[in-house]
């Protein structure tokens, strides 16, 4: 999640939907002191567990002080066709599994077994 105080704007990052590109634009153009960025994995003292701060579900976000900005600022997210997102997520899953399977994915060669998993 990105909070831009100067724009009164909150960006919610949906995985596999061009969020990294939007995040980069919002961060690079932010005036000093006008940006709050929830990013990376880390331990949450409030939730008492490790979380992915970039992709917090609403149930987790609700527990953080940054949740208040969802009611005070304009909120936006980028989405995409669910079927295209699913294919991208499958590719990402296999890309991270092993170097051999990453090579197959990068060449566009998903096997039947990979598609069924």
mmCIF file of C-alpha atoms in Angstrom:
data_model
loop_
_atom_site.group_PDB
_atom_site.id
_atom_site.type_symbol
_atom_site.label_atom_id
_atom_site.label_comp_id
_atom_site.label_asym_id
_atom_site.label_seq_id
_atom_site.Cartn_x
_atom_site.Cartn_y
_atom_site.Cartn_z
ATOM 1 C CA UNK A 1 0.000 0.000 0.000
ATOM 2 C CA UNK A 2 1.189 3.499 -0.846
ATOM 3 C CA UNK A 3 -0.175 6.592 0.862
ATOM 4 C CA UNK A 4 0.484 9.947 -0.829
ATOM 5 C CA UNK A 5 -0.483 12.716 1.585
ATOM 6 C CA UNK A 6 0.111 15.486 -0.967
ATOM 7 C CA UNK A 7 -2.437 13.893 -3.317
ATOM 8 C CA UNK A 8 -4.707 12.539 -0.551
ATOM 9 C CA UNK A 9 -4.436 9.210 -2.314
ATOM 10 C CA UNK A 10 -4.081 5.546 -1.277
ATOM 11 C CA UNK A 11 -2.915 2.888 -3.715
ATOM 12 C CA UNK A 12 -3.815 -0.702 -2.822
ATOM 13 C CA UNK A 13 -1.470 -3.146 -4.523
ATOM 14 C CA UNK A 14 -3.232 -6.169 -6.032
ATOM 15 C CA UNK A 15 -0.678 -8.885 -6.912
ATOM 16 C CA UNK A 16 -0.022 -9.576 -10.616
ATOM 17 C CA UNK A 17 -1.864 -6.424 -11.778
ATOM 18 C CA UNK A 18 0.938 -3.961 -12.701
ATOM 19 C CA UNK A 19 1.187 -2.736 -9.129
ATOM 20 C CA UNK A 20 4.977 -2.569 -9.118
ATOM 21 C CA UNK A 21 4.983 -0.094 -12.007
ATOM 22 C CA UNK A 22 2.365 2.118 -10.370
ATOM 23 C CA UNK A 23 4.218 1.899 -7.061
ATOM 24 C CA UNK A 24 7.451 3.097 -8.700
ATOM 25 C CA UNK A 25 5.717 6.120 -10.238
ATOM 26 C CA UNK A 26 4.047 7.099 -6.968
ATOM 27 C CA UNK A 27 7.256 6.717 -4.959
ATOM 28 C CA UNK A 28 9.565 8.482 -7.432
ATOM 29 C CA UNK A 29 7.323 11.526 -7.764
ATOM 30 C CA UNK A 30 6.476 11.966 -4.070
ATOM 31 C CA UNK A 31 7.668 15.149 -2.363
ATOM 32 C CA UNK A 32 9.804 14.612 0.710
ATOM 33 C CA UNK A 33 7.740 13.648 3.753
ATOM 34 C CA UNK A 34 4.531 13.071 1.775
ATOM 35 C CA UNK A 35 4.806 9.293 1.342
ATOM 36 C CA UNK A 36 3.987 6.294 3.518
ATOM 37 C CA UNK A 37 4.859 2.962 1.998
ATOM 38 C CA UNK A 38 3.924 -0.473 3.263
ATOM 39 C CA UNK A 39 6.253 -2.833 1.435
ATOM 40 C CA UNK A 40 8.176 -6.097 1.889
ATOM 41 C CA UNK A 41 7.767 -8.902 4.353
ATOM 42 C CA UNK A 42 8.229 -8.177 8.001
ATOM 43 C CA UNK A 43 7.058 -8.897 11.496
ATOM 44 C CA UNK A 44 3.966 -7.021 12.610
ATOM 45 C CA UNK A 45 3.982 -6.259 16.323
ATOM 46 C CA UNK A 46 0.239 -5.587 16.085
ATOM 47 C CA UNK A 47 -0.666 -8.862 14.341
ATOM 48 C CA UNK A 48 2.100 -10.863 16.103
ATOM 49 C CA UNK A 49 3.222 -12.626 12.930
ATOM 50 C CA UNK A 50 5.118 -12.105 9.704
ATOM 51 C CA UNK A 51 3.103 -10.476 6.917
ATOM 52 C CA UNK A 52 3.529 -9.241 3.359
ATOM 53 C CA UNK A 53 2.982 -5.520 3.937
ATOM 54 C CA UNK A 54 2.634 -4.834 0.195
ATOM 55 C CA UNK A 55 -0.357 -7.174 -0.157
ATOM 56 C CA UNK A 56 -2.200 -7.033 3.155
ATOM 57 C CA UNK A 57 -5.721 -8.432 3.164
ATOM 58 C CA UNK A 58 -8.324 -5.997 4.460
ATOM 59 C CA UNK A 59 -8.726 -8.036 7.648
ATOM 60 C CA UNK A 60 -5.045 -7.361 8.495
ATOM 61 C CA UNK A 61 -5.010 -3.791 7.228
ATOM 62 C CA UNK A 62 -7.955 -3.000 9.494
ATOM 63 C CA UNK A 63 -5.668 -3.509 12.517
ATOM 64 C CA UNK A 64 -3.080 -0.936 11.394
ATOM 65 C CA UNK A 65 -3.211 2.831 11.871
ATOM 66 C CA UNK A 66 -2.876 3.314 8.095
ATOM 67 C CA UNK A 67 -6.379 1.863 7.684
ATOM 68 C CA UNK A 68 -7.860 5.269 8.611
ATOM 69 C CA UNK A 69 -6.589 6.726 5.334
ATOM 70 C CA UNK A 70 -8.961 4.444 3.403
ATOM 71 C CA UNK A 71 -11.821 6.579 4.722
ATOM 72 C CA UNK A 72 -10.061 9.939 4.457
ATOM 73 C CA UNK A 73 -8.370 9.757 1.031
ATOM 74 C CA UNK A 74 -9.279 8.573 -2.460
ATOM 75 C CA UNK A 75 -8.411 4.885 -2.842
ATOM 76 C CA UNK A 76 -7.488 3.112 -6.075
ATOM 77 C CA UNK A 77 -6.170 -0.236 -7.251
ATOM 78 C CA UNK A 78 -5.335 -1.712 -10.611
ATOM 79 C CA UNK A 79 -7.012 -4.950 -11.659
ATOM 80 C CA UNK A 80 -6.899 -7.098 -14.749
ATOM 81 C CA UNK A 81 -8.799 -9.851 -16.486
ATOM 82 C CA UNK A 82 -8.985 -12.730 -13.957
ATOM 83 C CA UNK A 83 -8.006 -15.341 -16.564
ATOM 84 C CA UNK A 84 -4.893 -13.390 -17.567
ATOM 85 C CA UNK A 85 -4.054 -12.861 -13.904
ATOM 86 C CA UNK A 86 -4.402 -16.589 -13.224
ATOM 87 C CA UNK A 87 -2.052 -17.487 -16.067
ATOM 88 C CA UNK A 88 0.457 -14.945 -14.789
ATOM 89 C CA UNK A 89 0.190 -16.321 -11.238
ATOM 90 C CA UNK A 90 0.779 -19.883 -12.490
ATOM 91 C CA UNK A 91 3.856 -18.720 -14.386
ATOM 92 C CA UNK A 92 5.137 -16.922 -11.285
ATOM 93 C CA UNK A 93 4.555 -20.012 -9.129
ATOM 94 C CA UNK A 94 6.638 -22.223 -11.413
ATOM 95 C CA UNK A 95 9.221 -19.526 -12.039
ATOM 96 C CA UNK A 96 9.992 -19.495 -8.309
ATOM 97 C CA UNK A 97 9.869 -23.272 -7.812
ATOM 98 C CA UNK A 98 13.156 -24.474 -9.371
ATOM 99 C CA UNK A 99 15.686 -23.099 -11.828
ATOM 100 C CA UNK A 100 14.727 -25.812 -14.346
ATOM 101 C CA UNK A 101 11.030 -24.957 -14.167
ATOM 102 C CA UNK A 102 11.846 -21.236 -14.237
ATOM 103 C CA UNK A 103 13.700 -21.854 -17.508
ATOM 104 C CA UNK A 104 10.652 -23.649 -18.983
ATOM 105 C CA UNK A 105 8.340 -20.806 -17.966
ATOM 106 C CA UNK A 106 10.675 -18.145 -19.337
ATOM 107 C CA UNK A 107 10.714 -19.983 -22.680
ATOM 108 C CA UNK A 108 6.908 -20.334 -22.607
ATOM 109 C CA UNK A 109 6.978 -24.123 -22.254
ATOM 110 C CA UNK A 110 4.546 -25.065 -19.485
ATOM 111 C CA UNK A 111 4.082 -28.860 -19.450
ATOM 112 C CA UNK A 112 0.699 -30.566 -19.048
ATOM 113 C CA UNK A 113 1.700 -31.553 -15.520
ATOM 114 C CA UNK A 114 2.490 -27.933 -14.700
ATOM 115 C CA UNK A 115 -0.848 -26.755 -16.088
ATOM 116 C CA UNK A 116 -2.783 -29.345 -14.045
ATOM 117 C CA UNK A 117 -1.088 -28.512 -10.715
#
